[in-house]
Short mmCIF file of C-alpha atoms and ligand atoms in Angstrom, two decimals:
data_model
loop_
_atom_site.label_atom_id
_atom_site.label_comp_id
_atom_site.label_asym_id
_atom_site.label_seq_id
_atom_site.Cartn_x
_atom_site.Cartn_y
_atom_site.Cartn_z
CA MET A 1 208.35 72.16 -102.77
CA TYR A 2 206.15 71.74 -106.00
CA ASN A 3 207.59 71.62 -109.12
CA GLU A 4 205.70 72.44 -112.04
CA ILE A 5 204.30 68.68 -112.95
CA ASP A 6 202.83 68.03 -116.26
CA LEU A 7 199.24 66.88 -115.87
CA ASP A 8 199.30 66.25 -119.34
CA GLN A 9 201.54 63.69 -119.34
CA ILE A 10 199.19 61.57 -116.57
CA ASN A 11 197.54 58.65 -117.95
CA THR A 12 193.93 59.19 -116.69
CA ASN A 13 192.51 56.14 -118.25
CA SER A 14 194.82 53.88 -115.79
CA GLU A 15 193.62 53.34 -112.35
CA PRO A 16 194.20 56.11 -110.01
CA PRO A 17 197.69 55.37 -108.04
CA SER A 18 197.34 54.61 -104.21
CA GLU A 19 200.30 56.42 -103.28
CA GLU A 20 200.40 60.19 -102.47
CA PRO A 21 200.96 62.65 -103.85
CA ALA A 22 200.93 61.10 -107.47
CA ARG A 23 197.34 60.01 -106.59
CA GLN A 24 196.47 63.72 -106.37
CA TYR A 25 198.21 64.42 -109.39
CA TYR A 26 196.06 62.08 -111.11
CA PHE A 27 192.73 63.58 -109.95
CA MET A 28 194.29 66.99 -111.15
CA ALA A 29 194.45 65.60 -114.29
CA LYS A 30 191.00 64.16 -114.23
CA CYS A 31 189.53 67.34 -113.26
CA ARG A 32 191.34 69.42 -115.47
CA GLU A 33 189.93 67.19 -118.80
CA TRP A 34 186.41 68.19 -117.17
CA VAL A 35 187.58 72.06 -116.86
CA GLN A 36 188.22 71.67 -120.71
CA ARG A 37 185.08 70.16 -121.53
CA PHE A 38 183.76 72.97 -119.35
CA GLU A 39 185.56 75.73 -122.01
CA GLN A 40 184.28 74.41 -124.79
CA LYS A 41 181.04 74.45 -123.98
CA ASN A 42 180.48 77.62 -122.19
CA ASN A 43 183.39 79.30 -123.93
CA ARG A 44 184.88 80.58 -120.78
CA LEU A 45 186.90 78.84 -118.02
CA PRO A 46 185.05 78.07 -114.69
CA THR A 47 186.05 80.36 -111.86
CA ALA A 48 186.55 79.20 -107.88
CA CYS A 49 186.49 81.49 -104.85
CA ILE A 50 187.91 80.34 -101.64
CA ARG A 51 186.88 82.67 -98.87
CA THR A 52 188.97 82.00 -95.42
CA PHE A 53 187.98 82.48 -92.07
CA GLY A 54 190.17 82.41 -88.91
CA CYS A 55 193.92 82.18 -88.56
CA GLN A 56 196.99 82.10 -90.57
CA MET A 57 197.18 78.55 -90.67
CA ASN A 58 193.82 78.47 -92.34
CA ALA A 59 195.13 81.21 -94.78
CA LYS A 60 198.01 78.86 -95.82
CA ASP A 61 195.79 75.94 -96.11
CA SER A 62 193.81 78.16 -98.50
CA GLU A 63 196.66 78.96 -100.51
CA LYS A 64 197.21 75.36 -100.86
CA LEU A 65 193.68 74.78 -101.83
CA MET A 66 194.16 77.40 -104.56
CA GLY A 67 197.23 76.00 -105.75
CA ILE A 68 195.33 73.04 -107.02
CA LEU A 69 192.52 74.96 -108.30
CA GLU A 70 194.78 76.66 -110.42
CA GLN A 71 196.77 73.54 -111.79
CA ILE A 72 193.07 72.06 -112.49
CA GLY A 73 192.46 74.99 -114.81
CA PHE A 74 190.12 77.37 -112.60
CA GLY A 75 190.33 81.05 -112.86
CA ILE A 76 190.73 82.21 -109.47
CA SER A 77 188.21 84.98 -108.42
CA GLU A 78 187.53 87.30 -105.62
CA LYS A 79 183.96 87.22 -106.10
CA GLU A 80 181.44 84.66 -104.81
CA GLU A 81 179.52 84.55 -108.16
CA ALA A 82 181.97 81.98 -109.18
CA ASP A 83 181.50 78.21 -110.67
CA LEU A 84 183.06 76.77 -107.32
CA VAL A 85 182.81 78.58 -103.52
CA ILE A 86 184.78 76.90 -100.96
CA TYR A 87 184.70 78.59 -97.08
CA ASN A 88 187.76 77.51 -95.28
CA THR A 89 186.06 78.02 -92.09
CA CYS A 90 187.15 78.33 -88.36
CA THR A 91 185.58 77.46 -85.00
CA VAL A 92 187.75 79.06 -82.30
CA ARG A 93 184.70 80.66 -81.12
CA ASP A 94 180.94 80.25 -81.79
CA ASN A 95 180.61 83.77 -83.60
CA ALA A 96 182.97 82.16 -86.70
CA ASN A 97 180.47 79.59 -87.26
CA GLN A 98 177.74 81.65 -87.14
CA ARG A 99 179.11 83.67 -89.76
CA VAL A 100 179.06 80.94 -91.97
CA TYR A 101 176.18 79.80 -91.18
CA GLY A 102 174.81 83.53 -92.10
CA ARG A 103 176.45 83.51 -95.23
CA LEU A 104 175.48 80.01 -96.67
CA GLY A 105 171.73 81.64 -97.39
CA TYR A 106 173.48 84.07 -99.37
CA LEU A 107 175.66 81.47 -101.51
CA HIS A 108 172.25 79.14 -101.67
CA ALA A 109 170.92 82.46 -103.65
CA LEU A 110 173.89 82.34 -106.04
CA LYS A 111 173.45 78.85 -106.68
CA LYS A 112 169.75 79.00 -107.54
CA LYS A 113 171.02 81.47 -110.48
CA ASN A 114 173.93 79.50 -111.54
CA PRO A 115 173.42 75.86 -111.91
CA HIS A 116 176.83 74.70 -112.57
CA MET A 117 177.72 76.10 -109.27
CA LEU A 118 179.57 74.18 -106.45
CA ILE A 119 180.01 74.94 -103.08
CA GLY A 120 182.32 73.44 -100.58
CA LEU A 121 183.28 73.81 -96.78
CA CYS A 122 186.14 72.62 -94.92
CA GLY A 123 188.38 73.63 -92.28
CA CYS A 124 188.31 73.55 -88.64
CA MET A 125 184.48 73.74 -88.31
CA ILE A 126 183.81 70.70 -90.52
CA GLN A 127 185.80 68.48 -88.05
CA GLU A 128 182.85 68.94 -85.70
CA PRO A 129 180.16 66.30 -85.45
CA SER A 130 177.50 68.45 -84.47
CA ALA A 131 178.34 71.21 -87.36
CA VAL A 132 178.29 68.68 -90.00
CA GLU A 133 174.87 66.92 -88.88
CA LYS A 134 173.65 70.31 -88.96
CA ILE A 135 175.08 71.33 -92.53
CA ARG A 136 173.64 67.99 -93.92
CA LYS A 137 170.11 68.28 -92.30
CA SER A 138 169.34 72.07 -93.28
CA TYR A 139 171.93 73.00 -95.82
CA GLY A 140 171.75 70.18 -98.29
CA PHE A 141 172.49 72.17 -101.34
CA VAL A 142 176.33 72.08 -100.02
CA ASP A 143 178.31 70.14 -102.48
CA LEU A 144 181.79 69.27 -100.80
CA LEU A 145 182.46 68.93 -97.19
CA PHE A 146 186.13 67.85 -96.10
CA GLY A 147 188.09 68.87 -92.71
CA THR A 148 191.34 69.76 -91.76
CA HIS A 149 193.31 67.06 -92.24
CA ASN A 150 192.71 65.78 -95.79
CA ILE A 151 192.59 69.33 -97.84
CA PHE A 152 195.34 67.71 -99.95
CA ARG A 153 192.59 65.66 -101.64
CA LEU A 154 190.72 68.33 -102.98
CA ALA A 155 190.94 67.19 -106.85
CA GLU A 156 189.92 63.78 -105.66
CA LEU A 157 186.83 65.22 -103.70
CA LEU A 158 185.89 67.22 -106.74
CA TYR A 159 186.27 64.63 -109.19
CA ARG A 160 183.98 62.31 -107.15
CA ARG A 161 181.35 64.90 -106.63
CA ALA A 162 181.50 65.15 -110.48
CA ALA A 163 180.98 61.54 -110.74
CA GLU A 164 178.31 61.16 -107.96
CA LYS A 165 176.37 64.47 -108.14
CA ASN A 166 175.56 64.04 -104.32
CA MET A 167 176.96 65.56 -101.43
CA VAL A 168 180.64 64.22 -100.58
CA VAL A 169 181.60 63.86 -97.21
CA ASP A 170 185.05 63.25 -96.49
CA ILE A 171 186.16 63.88 -93.10
CA TRP A 172 189.68 62.49 -91.10
CA GLU A 173 189.40 62.22 -87.59
CA SER A 174 193.39 62.56 -87.34
CA THR A 175 196.47 61.79 -89.56
CA ASP A 176 199.60 61.16 -89.14
CA ALA A 177 200.16 61.98 -92.65
CA ILE A 178 201.74 65.21 -94.00
CA VAL A 179 201.72 65.35 -97.57
CA GLU A 180 204.42 67.15 -99.49
CA ASP A 181 204.94 68.66 -102.67
CA LEU A 182 201.46 69.87 -103.41
CA PRO A 183 201.28 73.38 -105.30
CA ALA A 184 200.34 76.57 -103.82
CA LEU A 185 198.97 79.98 -105.03
CA ARG A 186 200.74 82.47 -102.73
CA LYS A 187 198.64 85.47 -102.24
CA TYR A 188 201.84 87.73 -101.71
CA PRO A 189 204.80 87.49 -104.19
CA PHE A 190 206.97 88.64 -101.56
CA LYS A 191 206.09 86.78 -98.15
CA SER A 192 204.73 83.68 -97.33
CA GLY A 193 203.48 81.34 -94.52
CA VAL A 194 205.31 77.84 -94.02
CA ASN A 195 203.98 75.61 -91.86
CA ILE A 196 206.42 73.90 -89.11
CA MET A 197 204.00 71.93 -87.32
CA TYR A 198 200.08 70.83 -87.40
CA GLY A 199 198.03 70.60 -84.50
CA CYS A 200 198.51 70.71 -80.73
CA ASN A 201 198.74 68.44 -77.33
CA ASN A 202 198.08 71.06 -74.88
CA PHE A 203 194.43 70.97 -74.64
CA CYS A 204 193.53 74.11 -72.85
CA SER A 205 190.53 74.06 -71.24
CA TYR A 206 188.34 76.35 -73.09
CA CYS A 207 190.10 75.43 -76.72
CA ILE A 208 188.68 73.33 -79.45
CA VAL A 209 191.65 73.32 -81.61
CA PRO A 210 193.39 70.09 -80.31
CA TYR A 211 190.13 68.67 -81.38
CA VAL A 212 189.94 69.93 -84.89
CA ARG A 213 193.41 70.05 -85.90
CA GLY A 214 194.57 66.71 -84.16
CA ARG A 215 197.98 65.94 -82.26
CA GLU A 216 200.86 67.76 -83.09
CA ARG A 217 203.01 66.73 -85.95
CA SER A 218 206.37 68.41 -86.98
CA ARG A 219 207.55 68.49 -90.32
CA GLU A 220 210.97 67.51 -90.93
CA PRO A 221 213.64 70.56 -91.00
CA GLU A 222 214.85 69.42 -94.33
CA GLU A 223 211.64 69.84 -95.59
CA ILE A 224 211.11 73.08 -94.16
CA LEU A 225 214.24 74.45 -95.42
CA ARG A 226 213.77 73.39 -98.79
CA GLU A 227 210.36 75.00 -98.92
CA ILE A 228 212.07 78.47 -97.77
CA ARG A 229 215.18 77.99 -99.89
CA ASP A 230 212.41 77.70 -103.08
CA LEU A 231 210.20 80.55 -101.57
CA ALA A 232 213.45 82.55 -101.34
CA ALA A 233 214.42 81.47 -104.93
CA ASP A 234 210.72 82.94 -106.11
CA GLY A 235 211.57 86.09 -104.48
CA VAL A 236 209.88 85.92 -101.07
CA ARG A 237 211.82 87.88 -98.73
CA GLU A 238 209.74 87.31 -95.79
CA VAL A 239 208.64 84.01 -94.14
CA MET A 240 206.12 83.43 -91.31
CA LEU A 241 206.83 80.14 -89.83
CA LEU A 242 203.33 78.61 -88.67
CA GLY A 243 202.35 76.11 -86.10
CA GLN A 244 200.01 76.43 -82.75
CA ASN A 245 202.66 75.94 -80.38
CA VAL A 246 206.02 76.83 -82.38
CA ASN A 247 208.18 76.58 -79.08
CA SER A 248 207.53 72.61 -78.72
CA TYR A 249 208.47 72.42 -82.72
CA GLY A 250 210.63 69.09 -83.25
CA LYS A 251 210.27 67.31 -80.21
CA THR A 252 208.71 64.30 -81.36
CA LEU A 253 210.77 63.94 -84.65
CA ALA A 254 213.32 60.73 -85.08
CA HIS A 255 215.59 63.30 -84.62
CA PRO A 256 214.39 65.78 -82.21
CA ILE A 257 215.63 69.54 -82.84
CA SER A 258 214.59 73.07 -81.07
CA PHE A 259 212.53 75.20 -82.76
CA ALA A 260 215.64 77.66 -82.08
CA GLN A 261 217.67 75.55 -84.12
CA LEU A 262 215.55 75.48 -86.74
CA LEU A 263 215.15 79.35 -86.59
CA LYS A 264 218.97 79.67 -86.98
CA GLN A 265 219.04 77.22 -89.82
CA ALA A 266 216.21 79.45 -91.23
CA GLU A 267 218.22 82.22 -90.82
CA ALA A 268 221.24 81.07 -92.66
CA VAL A 269 218.65 80.78 -96.49
CA GLU A 270 220.33 83.50 -98.46
CA GLY A 271 217.32 85.69 -99.86
CA ILE A 272 215.03 86.01 -97.43
CA ARG A 273 215.61 89.17 -95.16
CA ARG A 274 212.82 88.46 -92.38
CA ILE A 275 211.62 86.06 -90.07
CA ARG A 276 208.48 85.75 -88.31
CA PHE A 277 206.89 83.17 -86.59
CA MET A 278 203.41 82.49 -84.72
CA THR A 279 202.06 81.19 -82.04
CA SER A 280 204.55 81.08 -78.88
CA HIS A 281 202.86 79.11 -75.62
CA PRO A 282 204.76 81.05 -72.75
CA LYS A 283 205.21 77.64 -70.85
CA ASP A 284 207.77 76.48 -73.46
CA LEU A 285 209.50 79.61 -74.47
CA SER A 286 213.22 78.69 -74.06
CA ASP A 287 216.13 81.23 -72.91
CA GLU A 288 217.73 79.70 -76.32
CA LEU A 289 214.92 81.32 -78.32
CA ILE A 290 215.57 84.65 -76.67
CA ARG A 291 219.08 84.27 -77.28
CA VAL A 292 218.65 83.00 -80.77
CA MET A 293 216.13 86.02 -81.67
CA LYS A 294 218.41 88.51 -79.64
CA GLU A 295 221.42 87.70 -81.89
CA SER A 296 219.44 87.39 -85.48
CA ARG A 297 219.42 90.18 -87.91
CA LYS A 298 216.31 88.22 -89.49
CA ILE A 299 214.31 87.78 -86.84
CA CYS A 300 211.44 90.28 -86.71
CA ARG A 301 211.20 92.24 -83.17
CA HIS A 302 207.62 90.69 -82.73
CA LEU A 303 206.74 88.06 -80.32
CA HIS A 304 202.99 86.84 -80.11
CA LEU A 305 202.45 85.83 -76.18
CA PRO A 306 199.00 84.66 -75.65
CA LEU A 307 198.35 85.66 -71.85
CA GLN A 308 194.64 84.30 -71.86
CA SER A 309 193.89 85.27 -68.26
CA GLY A 310 196.42 87.25 -65.69
CA SER A 311 194.93 85.01 -62.58
CA SER A 312 196.82 82.29 -61.45
CA ARG A 313 193.87 80.63 -60.04
CA ILE A 314 192.02 80.81 -63.70
CA LEU A 315 195.44 79.68 -65.75
CA LYS A 316 195.44 76.33 -63.51
CA ILE A 317 191.57 75.57 -64.62
CA MET A 318 192.52 76.97 -68.01
CA ASN A 319 195.44 74.26 -68.17
CA ARG A 320 198.00 76.89 -69.20
CA LYS A 321 200.77 75.20 -67.25
CA TYR A 322 202.12 78.69 -66.26
CA ASP A 323 200.98 81.34 -63.41
CA LYS A 324 200.77 85.01 -63.06
CA GLU A 325 204.23 85.17 -61.79
CA GLN A 326 205.85 83.16 -64.32
CA TYR A 327 204.31 84.97 -67.06
CA LEU A 328 205.25 88.38 -65.78
CA ALA A 329 208.88 87.09 -65.26
CA LEU A 330 209.12 85.96 -68.94
CA ALA A 331 207.84 89.31 -70.28
CA LYS A 332 210.44 90.99 -68.15
CA LYS A 333 213.37 88.53 -69.39
CA ILE A 334 212.22 89.23 -73.11
CA ARG A 335 212.01 93.02 -72.69
CA ARG A 336 215.37 93.15 -70.99
CA GLU A 337 217.16 91.26 -73.62
CA ILE A 338 215.16 92.65 -76.87
CA PRO A 339 214.59 95.88 -75.63
CA ASP A 340 212.77 96.74 -79.14
CA ILE A 341 210.67 93.84 -79.21
CA SER A 342 206.81 94.25 -79.56
CA LEU A 343 205.04 91.91 -77.38
CA THR A 344 201.53 91.18 -78.20
CA THR A 345 198.76 88.95 -76.43
CA ASP A 346 195.69 87.23 -76.50
CA ILE A 347 193.30 87.59 -73.54
CA ILE A 348 190.11 85.86 -72.83
CA VAL A 349 187.35 87.45 -70.56
CA GLY A 350 184.68 85.68 -68.71
CA PHE A 351 186.06 81.86 -68.53
CA PRO A 352 183.83 79.96 -66.16
CA GLY A 353 184.12 81.04 -62.63
CA GLU A 354 186.32 83.81 -63.06
CA THR A 355 185.22 86.82 -60.48
CA GLU A 356 186.17 90.34 -60.21
CA GLU A 357 189.54 89.73 -58.72
CA ASP A 358 190.66 87.23 -61.23
CA PHE A 359 189.73 89.84 -63.91
CA LEU A 360 191.45 92.38 -62.07
CA GLU A 361 194.51 90.09 -61.92
CA THR A 362 194.33 90.14 -65.68
CA MET A 363 194.12 93.59 -65.81
CA ASP A 364 197.18 94.02 -63.36
CA VAL A 365 199.56 92.13 -66.08
CA VAL A 366 197.91 93.99 -68.97
CA ARG A 367 199.44 97.48 -67.17
CA GLN A 368 202.67 95.74 -66.08
CA VAL A 369 203.97 94.32 -69.33
CA ARG A 370 202.22 96.99 -71.49
CA PHE A 371 201.34 94.91 -74.51
CA ASP A 372 202.14 96.56 -77.94
CA SER A 373 198.58 95.19 -78.89
CA ALA A 374 196.47 92.77 -77.47
CA PHE A 375 193.38 90.54 -79.33
CA THR A 376 190.72 90.39 -76.65
CA PHE A 377 188.09 87.61 -77.06
CA ILE A 378 184.78 86.76 -75.12
CA TYR A 379 184.82 83.33 -73.91
CA SER A 380 182.95 81.23 -75.78
CA LYS A 381 181.75 77.66 -74.91
CA ARG A 382 183.08 75.07 -77.01
CA THR A 383 181.45 71.77 -77.20
CA GLY A 384 183.35 69.18 -76.18
CA THR A 385 185.71 71.35 -74.54
CA PRO A 386 186.33 70.58 -70.58
CA ALA A 387 185.47 74.55 -70.05
CA ALA A 388 182.03 74.02 -71.76
CA ALA A 389 181.03 71.19 -68.83
CA MET A 390 181.38 73.66 -66.34
CA LYS A 391 178.98 75.04 -64.03
CA ASN A 392 179.66 78.45 -63.15
CA GLN A 393 179.61 80.11 -66.87
CA VAL A 394 179.96 83.99 -66.13
CA PRO A 395 176.68 85.97 -66.90
CA GLU A 396 176.72 87.97 -70.01
CA ALA A 397 176.12 91.29 -68.67
CA VAL A 398 179.21 91.10 -66.49
CA VAL A 399 181.44 89.57 -69.13
CA LYS A 400 180.60 92.62 -71.64
CA ASP A 401 181.31 95.24 -68.68
CA ARG A 402 184.78 93.15 -68.01
CA PHE A 403 185.21 93.12 -71.77
CA ASP A 404 184.71 96.71 -72.12
CA ARG A 405 187.16 97.83 -69.48
CA LEU A 406 190.01 95.46 -70.75
CA LEU A 407 189.40 96.54 -74.10
CA LYS A 408 189.80 100.55 -73.17
CA GLU A 409 192.94 99.75 -71.21
CA VAL A 410 195.00 97.40 -73.97
CA GLN A 411 193.94 100.08 -76.40
CA ASP A 412 194.99 103.13 -74.47
CA ILE A 413 198.71 101.22 -73.79
CA ALA A 414 198.91 100.12 -77.31
CA THR A 415 198.15 103.89 -78.40
CA GLY A 416 201.46 105.01 -76.26
CA GLN A 417 203.18 101.92 -77.05
CA CYS A 418 203.13 102.90 -80.50
CA GLY A 419 204.83 106.10 -80.34
CA LYS A 420 207.75 105.13 -78.47
CA ASP A 421 209.64 104.67 -82.05
CA THR A 422 209.06 108.05 -83.30
CA GLY A 423 211.81 109.59 -85.11
CA THR A 424 213.75 106.31 -85.36
CA VAL A 425 214.64 105.13 -88.93
CA GLN A 426 213.45 101.33 -89.53
CA GLU A 427 213.30 99.12 -92.29
CA ALA A 428 209.95 98.34 -93.88
CA LEU A 429 208.71 95.87 -96.26
CA VAL A 430 206.37 97.89 -98.61
CA GLU A 431 203.35 95.57 -98.70
CA ASP A 432 200.87 97.44 -100.36
CA ILE A 433 199.71 101.06 -101.91
CA ASP A 434 197.76 102.85 -99.36
CA HIS A 435 194.14 102.31 -100.87
CA LYS A 436 192.89 105.55 -98.73
CA GLN A 437 195.47 108.05 -100.13
CA PRO A 438 196.84 108.60 -103.62
CA GLY A 439 200.70 108.67 -104.02
CA MET A 440 201.06 107.01 -100.41
CA ILE A 441 202.30 103.33 -99.96
CA THR A 442 202.11 100.84 -96.88
CA GLY A 443 204.81 98.98 -94.99
CA ARG A 444 205.36 96.66 -92.54
CA LEU A 445 207.92 97.26 -89.72
CA SER A 446 210.12 94.63 -88.10
CA ASN A 447 207.85 95.26 -84.83
CA ASN A 448 204.83 94.33 -87.18
CA LEU A 449 203.54 97.58 -86.90
CA MET A 450 202.37 99.28 -90.34
CA VAL A 451 203.81 102.51 -91.63
CA HIS A 452 202.42 104.58 -94.44
CA PHE A 453 204.52 107.26 -96.58
CA GLU A 454 204.83 108.55 -99.87
CA GLY A 455 206.32 106.03 -102.37
CA PRO A 456 205.72 104.81 -105.87
CA LYS A 457 203.67 101.31 -106.38
CA GLU A 458 206.46 99.71 -107.93
CA LEU A 459 208.04 99.75 -104.39
CA VAL A 460 205.55 96.87 -103.57
CA GLY A 461 207.75 93.48 -102.39
CA ASN A 462 210.77 95.98 -101.60
CA ILE A 463 212.35 96.53 -98.09
CA VAL A 464 213.06 100.24 -97.60
CA THR A 465 214.39 102.65 -95.19
CA VAL A 466 211.97 104.96 -93.53
CA ARG A 467 211.45 107.42 -90.78
CA LEU A 468 208.89 107.39 -88.36
CA LYS A 469 207.43 111.01 -88.09
CA GLU A 470 204.12 110.41 -86.65
CA ALA A 471 202.30 107.86 -84.21
CA LYS A 472 198.95 107.53 -85.09
CA GLY A 473 197.70 105.01 -82.43
CA PHE A 474 198.37 101.77 -84.12
CA TYR A 475 200.19 102.79 -87.24
CA TYR A 476 203.16 105.17 -88.14
CA ILE A 477 203.33 108.20 -90.46
CA GLY A 478 206.85 107.69 -92.03
CA GLU A 479 209.04 109.22 -94.71
CA MET A 480 211.49 107.31 -97.22
CA ILE A 481 214.88 107.91 -97.12
N1 5AD B 1 186.61 81.49 -76.49
C1 5AD B 1 187.19 82.74 -76.68
N2 5AD B 1 188.30 82.68 -76.89
C2 5AD B 1 189.03 81.59 -77.41
N3 5AD B 1 190.35 81.48 -77.81
C3 5AD B 1 190.60 80.12 -78.06
N4 5AD B 1 189.35 79.38 -77.61
C4 5AD B 1 188.58 80.23 -77.00
C5 5AD B 1 187.24 80.23 -76.69
N5 5AD B 1 186.39 79.02 -76.68
C6 5AD B 1 191.41 82.47 -78.18
C7 5AD B 1 192.53 82.40 -77.30
C8 5AD B 1 193.74 81.89 -78.62
C9 5AD B 1 193.07 82.56 -79.49
C10 5AD B 1 193.53 82.31 -80.90
O1 5AD B 1 191.46 82.51 -79.88
O2 5AD B 1 192.94 83.65 -76.90
O3 5AD B 1 194.93 82.38 -78.27
FE1 SF4 B 2 194.52 75.84 -78.33
FE2 SF4 B 2 196.19 76.03 -76.04
FE3 SF4 B 2 196.56 74.80 -78.40
FE4 SF4 B 2 196.44 77.04 -78.28
S1 SF4 B 2 197.79 76.02 -76.96
S2 SF4 B 2 195.52 75.94 -79.93
S3 SF4 B 2 194.78 77.86 -77.01
S4 SF4 B 2 194.78 74.52 -76.74
#
């Protein structure tokens, strides 16, 4: 992990080093000189704001971007009225892209008021050539465009922007490089995401992720464990191991290791009290993993296991590599081995060619598994994916009707599931004060549900014991004991 380096010791008059991360330290030092000049001129530090769209991976990437900006000397701000605003974008569904385009107009208005303002766009959407073309053509006021593979180069790109005065575009189609030892500014002092792998090799036929995040690359276990140990020493109690498909972790390493083995090693890190991970693909979920979870004191009682569809026919066209029966058998086995586990899922409605019968198969799985919570999505056509070229797209009204029926079903079931632990005593990691009710604080249970209870704000970041008094649909009211 990154150990404070003294940027003032770097000779910024020399040529930039070619190797990483030394090159980025050099450009951080260069940018810091610019920040110092800004401060002298304006009597204040320049401010930076990062907005994150999308998933946990993006949230983690934003922490890395923020770490770089903090080192450079920017004041980190929550507000978009800042001197540098970066949108870390998502493109998994089209509405994510539309939200970014919608907000760019607002940023443009801010930029007209603040001539110093720089606007950057990065992340998944910027890996799509069509989005880049649109931004170049219609949003010329954007200053920086970079993708998912080169976020570690933020300082270099900022420096280039200052020198060139034109839109800087730096997009890599792919990369084998995993650059370690860069700073990160964590959003929470007590919990942190840890990347264990990047990219995805599954090519589910609807999904754009493999195209924008590239091929699967696992980090070396030693690097991951070093990061977890450093986090523990820094007061982190809960880590979330991140990957698009964590169950295939380690297969391509020079010395292959399984995800379950990695978990066991993470479990041995002193100071870490809880381990979560995201996301599991059902096709790769091993018995070894179930056993390790079952025997673990630290791995949380939560498994996110995307179903996508309950129809074996649709699953095949989706290229998911499991069928309805296999999914049901897996869910049953997990619930049998780890009875207190919370099973959550993702479901897509309206995949091309989905019939009412296919949809009813999905409803059937939902009723059989009784998910503790489910994210439901309307199928979104992503250019470049095999599904986008499929002829039989489902009419909007039909999709909407199915979506509403599914949503009602998953919500009714989740509400019932939430009550099942009423009266039990459990540990909760206090994450925040309850902003709606004075005197109350909010904790996360091992099964990922939230519990609200009376307590002092000083407990934020601590693990406390609570009795769950009352279920409120998707959270609990509890009391500390
Ligand atoms: N349309 C709708 N939902 C999608 N997802 C991925 N691609 C699409 C798409 N094209 C959903 C899947 C995945 C989650 C992160 O997003 O359910 O698990
Ligand atoms: Fe997309 Fe499938 Fe990879 Fe998940 S596993 S990121 S749904 S291609």
